[in-house]
Amino acid sequence: MRTTIKDIAELANVSIATVSKVINGKDSSISKKTREKIKRIIEEENYIPNSVARTLVTKQSYSLGMIVPDICNPFFSQLIRGVEEDANKKGYDLIITNTDDDDEKLLVQLELMKKKMVDGLILISSQNSSIGEILDDINIPTVLVDRVVEHRSLVGRVEIDNKKGGSLATSHLIEKGCKKIVFLAGDIQTFSSYQRYLGYKSALEDHGLKFDETLVEFGSFHSEFGYNAVLSLLDKKCSFDGIYASNDMIAVGAMQALKSCGYRIPEDIKVIGFDDIYLSALVTPTLTTIHQPVFEMGSTASRILIDYLSNKTKSETPVVCFDTRLIERESTR
Amino acid sequence: MRTTIKDIAELANVSIATVSKVINGKDSSISKKTREKIKRIIEEENYIPNSVARTLVTKQSYSLGMIVPDICNPFFSQLIRGVEEDANKKGYDLIITNTDDDDEKLLVQLELMKKKMVDGLILISSQNSSIGEILDDINIPTVLVDRVVEHRSLVGRVEIDNKKGGSLATSHLIEKGCKKIVFLAGDIQTFSSYQRYLGYKSALEDHGLKFDETLVEFGSFHSEFGYNAVLSLLDKKCSFDGIYASNDMIAVGAMQALKSCGYRIPEDIKVIGFDDIYLSALVTPTLTTIHQPVFEMGSTASRILIDYLSNKTKSETPVVCFDTRLIERESTR
DNA sequence: CTGAAAGCGCTTACAG
DNA sequence: CTGAAAGCGCTTACAG
């Protein structure tokens, strides 16, 4: 049987209340002698307090839930690292789940977070209109990253200016001489992707280029989509000289397809991505992209959430918007 | 205030015992009428049972702990996906932490798992001699992936034949004409890396090549190590015509360094990795590597663990050893 | 068919 | 300086 507070109390000939006080450092009133005796016994017995019991009475689990679309996308694994960095430092741990952009899964996972009594939630969800209501029901303090869903337990948002980033990317291709720029949108239902799409359109307009909807492809955020979309465009004899992808995974898939069809990057077709995952510096040619400070975004999300949990003063909901910047690499040089 | 079982009981005019029974499907003795009434009220109130309270009494949390070195390495994020696939299907969720190969962190995380009452553990730890004792203390049913640490709560292992894989990789380079093969070992303290090292040595011997310790570099499992190790070897005017890296991240870093110094892959120097993470098919040239069925390894680890938790019959500790195979790509063609 | 009561391992307000 | 007691939200053996 596992050692409990009762065992420690018996061994020390004190009450469990006294043991509890020294465990929690509320021992200013406890004599030095008993305090040290209890500490010694805890040490000897390798006693680890049961935080499940503790959570039940204090209503604080010191766990945060983190729900991401896909842990295998380096953008999200880095984001997790950022959250972890801040949260662990403050004594919180993380329960992480993947939605695969599936709202059914999201719902199950939100209920899981409720069951497990997480103190707060860091969420990169879908944007479906029903999500707001569900979050209202669940009612756990939530920080959104790169998403916008209004609901009553929202305590902060961390984001970048996706429209500006999209415009930056598109303008860069135009300045490099591209006239017919494909946009690989990924899932346009996603807030950030839609904003990047708007940025694409506005940059075209700013430079006097006509928007051509046959140059836009919709799909998911994986490299397979980029690969297949490019093949399908080439198959349709669509001609283009630049590709702007909504994230780096898509861009990398697109580059693969181009190379397999004998196109040279950047000579024949230039490619730009979005996110600046480490992968983009490792592929050949290295990928020009829009950098997001992803680690910092994660730690900021955690900081906002834990600040809220510590103060419970629901002041203005903070929205932190990070700057993006263009990282020019070989794929557009 | 959150809805509790007491609220539901009051609304239904029954005792909490009765509500508990219908929640848990132990309602064969409950009249259809009360059962349906209770279900309706649960629905109406959006009642989600508090699993923290449940865990405290049943001693089952339906959570598994999973401790990996680095969630950002695609090998581990894929492994997590494999575990998740099996575990979620069976009603278990995951608490995931990163050790960064730091034993201090590992210790804290093991205590966390104990505190949180996880039912079992899937562990990719370091191999330090003290870990066995610590695991004895912690005493949570554990499945090890790609590691060997004897302890009393070990319930299974999932692995590959790393020595054979290492030999396969090295032999491939030799058959492709390499005479001086560098081994980028990563952290040789790691069981799998050491086995891969033994495979390297034995393949050299089998082919009548002399082992040369100046061709072996030790470090970590990141691309930075591969990059720096190659630069340092070149700096020392060390000559070589093949590189075998202990994982793909290292190999990719090594390729970068080679390319930046003007070497052609595979014409001047051939490169082979280990793991077959998705990245290896995306870099240029594409990377020859030793494939591990990582997703399946994850789901198998989960299956073994949950089987044990369901039966508690500690029969023979199962050890599942998966086959590896060579994936030939451009980097050795 | 239903419920009262004990108990899981803790914390905390209160009494002495 | 220390402890008895109530309570957190559940489950379960038992009684009726």
Coordinates of C-alpha atoms in Angstrom, one line a residue, chain B:
Chain B
M1 CA -20.8 26.5 -8.8
R2 CA -20.2 23.4 -10.7
T3 CA -23.0 20.8 -10.9
T4 CA -22.4 17.7 -8.7
I5 CA -23.9 14.4 -8.2
K6 CA -25.8 15.8 -5.2
D7 CA -27.5 18.4 -7.4
I8 CA -28.6 15.7 -9.8
A9 CA -29.8 13.5 -6.9
E10 CA -31.9 16.4 -5.5
L11 CA -33.4 17.3 -8.9
A12 CA -34.3 13.6 -9.4
N13 CA -35.5 13.1 -5.9
V14 CA -33.3 10.1 -5.4
S15 CA -30.1 9.3 -3.5
I16 CA -26.7 10.0 -4.8
A17 CA -26.0 6.3 -4.7
T18 CA -28.7 5.7 -7.3
V19 CA -27.4 8.5 -9.5
S20 CA -23.9 7.0 -9.2
K21 CA -25.2 3.6 -10.3
V22 CA -26.8 4.9 -13.5
I23 CA -23.7 7.0 -14.3
N24 CA -21.6 3.9 -14.1
G25 CA -24.0 1.6 -15.9
K26 CA -24.5 -0.5 -12.8
D27 CA -28.1 0.1 -13.1
S28 CA -29.5 -3.3 -13.8
S29 CA -31.4 -3.1 -10.6
I30 CA -32.7 0.4 -11.1
S31 CA -36.2 0.9 -12.5
K32 CA -36.4 2.0 -16.0
K33 CA -38.4 5.1 -14.9
T34 CA -35.8 6.4 -12.4
R35 CA -33.0 5.5 -14.7
E36 CA -34.4 7.6 -17.6
K37 CA -35.4 10.4 -15.3
I38 CA -31.8 10.6 -14.0
K39 CA -30.4 10.4 -17.5
R40 CA -32.6 13.2 -18.7
I41 CA -31.6 15.5 -15.8
I42 CA -27.9 14.7 -16.3
E43 CA -28.4 15.8 -19.9
E44 CA -30.3 18.9 -19.1
E45 CA -27.8 20.0 -16.5
N46 CA -24.8 19.2 -18.7
Y47 CA -23.5 17.3 -15.7
I48 CA -19.9 16.0 -16.1
P49 CA -18.9 13.7 -13.3
N50 CA -15.8 14.8 -11.4
S51 CA -13.2 12.2 -12.1
V52 CA -10.9 13.5 -9.5
A53 CA -13.3 12.3 -6.8
R54 CA -13.9 9.1 -8.7
T55 CA -10.2 8.5 -8.9
L56 CA -9.7 9.0 -5.2
V57 CA -12.1 6.2 -4.3
T58 CA -11.6 3.8 -7.1
K59 CA -7.8 4.2 -7.3
Q60 CA -8.0 4.3 -11.0
S61 CA -7.4 7.6 -12.8
Y62 CA -7.6 6.3 -16.4
S63 CA -4.6 8.4 -17.1
L64 CA -1.3 7.1 -18.4
G65 CA 2.0 9.1 -17.9
M66 CA 4.2 9.3 -20.9
I67 CA 7.8 10.6 -20.4
V68 CA 9.8 11.3 -23.5
P69 CA 13.2 13.1 -24.0
D70 CA 11.9 15.7 -26.5
I71 CA 8.5 16.1 -27.9
C72 CA 9.9 18.2 -30.7
N73 CA 11.8 15.2 -32.2
P74 CA 9.3 13.8 -34.7
F75 CA 10.2 10.3 -33.7
F76 CA 8.7 11.0 -30.2
S77 CA 5.7 13.0 -31.4
Q78 CA 4.8 10.1 -33.7
L79 CA 5.4 7.7 -30.8
I80 CA 3.0 9.7 -28.7
R81 CA 0.4 9.5 -31.5
G82 CA 0.7 5.8 -31.5
V83 CA 0.2 5.6 -27.8
E84 CA -2.7 8.0 -27.9
E85 CA -4.4 6.0 -30.7
D86 CA -4.6 2.9 -28.5
A87 CA -5.0 4.6 -25.1
N88 CA -7.9 6.9 -26.1
K89 CA -9.8 4.1 -27.7
K90 CA -9.7 2.4 -24.3
G91 CA -10.7 5.4 -22.3
Y92 CA -7.3 6.5 -21.1
D93 CA -5.8 9.9 -21.5
L94 CA -2.1 10.9 -21.4
I95 CA 0.0 13.2 -19.3
I96 CA 3.1 13.9 -21.3
T97 CA 6.3 15.5 -20.2
N98 CA 9.8 16.1 -21.7
T99 CA 12.9 15.3 -19.8
D100 CA 15.4 16.9 -22.2
D101 CA 17.6 13.9 -21.1
D102 CA 17.9 15.6 -17.7
D103 CA 17.7 13.2 -14.8
E104 CA 16.7 15.9 -12.4
K105 CA 13.6 16.6 -14.5
L106 CA 12.9 13.0 -14.8
L107 CA 12.8 12.6 -11.1
V108 CA 10.4 15.5 -10.7
Q109 CA 8.2 14.1 -13.4
L110 CA 8.1 10.7 -11.9
E111 CA 6.9 12.2 -8.7
L112 CA 4.3 14.2 -10.6
M113 CA 3.0 11.0 -12.1
K114 CA 2.8 9.5 -8.6
K115 CA 1.0 12.5 -7.2
K116 CA -1.5 12.5 -10.1
M117 CA -2.1 8.8 -9.6
V118 CA -1.5 7.7 -13.2
D119 CA -2.4 4.1 -13.6
G120 CA 0.7 3.3 -15.7
L121 CA 3.7 4.8 -17.3
I122 CA 5.3 4.7 -20.7
L123 CA 8.8 5.7 -20.3
I124 CA 11.8 6.6 -22.5
S125 CA 14.2 7.5 -19.8
S126 CA 17.9 7.7 -19.4
Q127 CA 19.8 4.6 -18.4
N128 CA 21.5 5.9 -15.4
S129 CA 22.1 3.3 -12.8
S130 CA 20.0 5.1 -10.2
I131 CA 16.9 5.2 -12.3
G132 CA 16.1 1.5 -11.5
E133 CA 15.9 2.3 -7.8
I134 CA 13.9 5.4 -8.3
L135 CA 11.4 3.4 -10.4
D136 CA 11.3 0.8 -7.6
D137 CA 10.3 3.6 -5.2
I138 CA 7.7 5.1 -7.5
N139 CA 6.2 1.7 -8.2
I140 CA 3.9 2.5 -11.1
P141 CA 3.4 -0.2 -13.8
T142 CA 5.8 0.8 -16.5
V143 CA 6.4 -0.1 -20.2
L144 CA 9.8 1.0 -21.5
V145 CA 10.3 1.9 -25.1
D146 CA 13.7 1.5 -26.6
R147 CA 15.3 1.3 -23.2
V148 CA 16.3 -1.3 -20.7
V149 CA 16.0 -0.6 -16.9
E150 CA 15.2 -3.5 -14.7
H151 CA 12.9 -2.7 -11.8
R152 CA 10.0 -4.3 -10.0
S153 CA 7.1 -2.5 -11.7
L154 CA 8.3 -3.2 -15.2
V155 CA 5.5 -4.8 -17.1
G156 CA 6.8 -4.8 -20.7
R157 CA 9.3 -3.5 -23.2
V158 CA 9.0 -2.4 -26.8
E159 CA 12.1 -2.2 -28.9
I160 CA 13.9 -2.9 -32.1
D161 CA 17.2 -4.7 -32.6
N162 CA 19.4 -1.6 -32.6
K163 CA 22.6 -3.5 -33.1
K164 CA 21.2 -5.2 -36.2
G165 CA 19.9 -1.8 -37.4
G166 CA 23.3 -0.2 -36.9
S167 CA 25.0 -3.0 -38.7
L168 CA 22.5 -2.8 -41.5
A169 CA 23.2 0.9 -41.9
T170 CA 26.9 0.5 -41.8
S171 CA 27.0 -2.4 -44.2
H172 CA 24.9 -0.5 -46.7
L173 CA 27.5 2.3 -46.8
I174 CA 30.2 -0.2 -47.2
E175 CA 28.4 -1.9 -50.0
K176 CA 28.0 1.5 -51.7
G177 CA 31.8 1.8 -51.7
C178 CA 32.5 3.7 -48.5
K179 CA 35.8 3.0 -46.9
K180 CA 36.0 5.6 -44.1
I181 CA 32.8 5.8 -42.3
V182 CA 32.1 8.4 -39.6
F183 CA 29.7 7.5 -36.8
L184 CA 27.8 10.4 -35.2
A185 CA 26.8 8.6 -32.0
G186 CA 24.6 11.2 -30.2
D187 CA 24.5 10.4 -26.5
I188 CA 26.2 7.0 -26.2
Q189 CA 24.8 6.6 -22.6
T190 CA 21.6 5.8 -24.3
F191 CA 20.9 2.2 -24.7
S192 CA 19.8 2.3 -28.3
S193 CA 22.7 4.5 -29.3
Y194 CA 25.2 2.2 -27.7
Q195 CA 23.6 -0.8 -29.5
R196 CA 23.8 1.1 -32.8
Y197 CA 27.4 1.7 -32.1
L198 CA 28.1 -2.0 -31.6
G199 CA 26.3 -2.7 -34.9
Y200 CA 28.6 -0.2 -36.6
K201 CA 31.7 -1.8 -35.2
S202 CA 30.6 -5.3 -36.0
A203 CA 29.7 -4.4 -39.6
L204 CA 33.1 -2.8 -40.1
E205 CA 34.7 -6.0 -38.8
D206 CA 32.5 -8.2 -40.9
H207 CA 33.7 -6.4 -44.0
G208 CA 37.3 -6.3 -43.0
L209 CA 37.4 -2.6 -42.3
K210 CA 39.4 -1.2 -39.4
F211 CA 37.6 0.6 -36.6
D212 CA 39.0 4.1 -36.2
E213 CA 37.9 5.9 -33.0
T214 CA 38.8 9.3 -34.5
L215 CA 35.8 8.7 -36.8
V216 CA 33.4 8.6 -33.9
E217 CA 31.8 11.7 -32.4
F218 CA 29.6 11.9 -29.3
G219 CA 27.0 14.5 -28.5
S220 CA 23.3 14.8 -28.4
F221 CA 20.4 13.8 -30.6
H222 CA 19.8 17.1 -32.3
S223 CA 20.6 18.4 -35.7
E224 CA 23.0 21.0 -34.2
F225 CA 25.2 18.2 -33.0
G226 CA 25.4 16.7 -36.5
Y227 CA 26.1 20.0 -38.0
N228 CA 28.9 20.9 -35.5
A229 CA 30.4 17.4 -35.5
V230 CA 30.9 17.5 -39.2
L231 CA 32.4 20.9 -39.2
S232 CA 34.7 19.9 -36.5
L233 CA 35.8 16.7 -38.4
L234 CA 36.4 18.7 -41.5
D235 CA 38.3 21.3 -39.5
K236 CA 40.6 18.5 -38.2
K237 CA 41.2 17.6 -41.9
C238 CA 39.7 14.2 -41.1
S239 CA 38.9 12.5 -44.4
F240 CA 35.9 10.2 -44.8
D241 CA 33.5 9.1 -47.5
G242 CA 30.4 8.1 -45.5
I243 CA 28.5 9.2 -42.4
Y244 CA 26.2 7.0 -40.3
A245 CA 24.2 9.0 -37.8
S246 CA 22.5 7.6 -34.8
N247 CA 19.3 9.3 -35.7
D248 CA 17.8 11.3 -38.6
M249 CA 18.0 14.7 -36.8
I250 CA 21.7 14.3 -36.5
A251 CA 22.0 13.1 -40.1
V252 CA 20.1 16.1 -41.4
G253 CA 22.4 18.4 -39.5
A254 CA 25.4 16.6 -40.9
M255 CA 24.0 17.0 -44.4
Q256 CA 23.6 20.7 -43.9
A257 CA 27.2 21.1 -42.8
L258 CA 28.5 19.0 -45.8
K259 CA 26.5 21.1 -48.2
S260 CA 27.6 24.3 -46.7
C261 CA 31.2 23.2 -47.2
G262 CA 30.6 22.4 -50.8
Y263 CA 30.5 18.6 -50.6
R264 CA 28.1 16.7 -52.8
I265 CA 25.8 14.1 -51.3
P266 CA 26.1 11.2 -52.2
E267 CA 28.8 11.7 -54.8
D268 CA 31.5 12.9 -52.4
I269 CA 30.1 11.6 -49.1
K270 CA 27.2 9.3 -48.5
V271 CA 24.9 9.7 -45.5
I272 CA 22.6 7.4 -43.7
G273 CA 20.4 8.1 -40.7
F274 CA 18.2 6.1 -38.3
D275 CA 14.5 6.3 -37.4
D276 CA 12.8 7.3 -40.7
I277 CA 11.1 10.3 -39.4
Y278 CA 9.0 12.1 -42.0
L279 CA 11.6 14.7 -42.3
S280 CA 14.0 12.3 -44.0
A281 CA 11.8 12.1 -47.1
L282 CA 11.6 15.8 -47.3
V283 CA 15.2 17.0 -47.2
T284 CA 17.4 17.2 -50.3
P285 CA 18.9 14.8 -51.1
T286 CA 16.3 12.6 -49.4
L287 CA 17.9 10.6 -46.6
T288 CA 18.6 6.9 -46.6
T289 CA 17.7 5.6 -43.2
I290 CA 16.7 2.7 -41.0
H291 CA 13.0 2.5 -40.6
Q292 CA 11.4 2.0 -37.2
P293 CA 7.6 1.4 -37.1
V294 CA 7.3 4.1 -34.6
F295 CA 3.5 4.6 -34.5
E296 CA 3.0 0.8 -34.1
M297 CA 5.6 0.8 -31.4
G298 CA 3.6 3.4 -29.5
S299 CA 0.3 1.7 -29.8
T300 CA 1.9 -1.6 -28.8
A301 CA 3.4 0.0 -25.7
S302 CA 0.0 1.2 -24.7
R303 CA -1.6 -2.1 -25.4
I304 CA 0.8 -4.0 -23.3
L305 CA 0.4 -1.5 -20.4
I306 CA -3.4 -1.5 -20.5
D307 CA -3.6 -5.3 -20.9
Y308 CA -1.6 -5.5 -17.7
L309 CA -3.8 -2.9 -15.9
S310 CA -6.9 -4.8 -16.9
N311 CA -5.6 -8.3 -15.8
K312 CA -3.1 -7.5 -13.2
T313 CA -1.8 -11.0 -13.9
K314 CA 1.9 -10.4 -13.9
S315 CA 2.9 -13.3 -16.2
E316 CA 6.0 -13.2 -18.2
T317 CA 7.1 -9.6 -18.9
P318 CA 6.4 -9.2 -22.6
V319 CA 9.2 -7.9 -24.8
V320 CA 8.1 -6.9 -28.3
C321 CA 10.9 -6.5 -30.7
F322 CA 10.0 -4.9 -34.1
D323 CA 11.8 -5.4 -37.3
T324 CA 13.8 -2.5 -38.9
R325 CA 14.5 -2.2 -42.5
L326 CA 16.6 -0.1 -44.7
I327 CA 14.9 2.7 -46.7
E328 CA 17.2 3.6 -49.6
R329 CA 16.9 7.2 -50.7
E330 CA 19.1 9.6 -52.6
S331 CA 21.7 10.3 -49.9
T332 CA 23.4 6.9 -50.7
R333 CA 22.3 6.2 -54.2

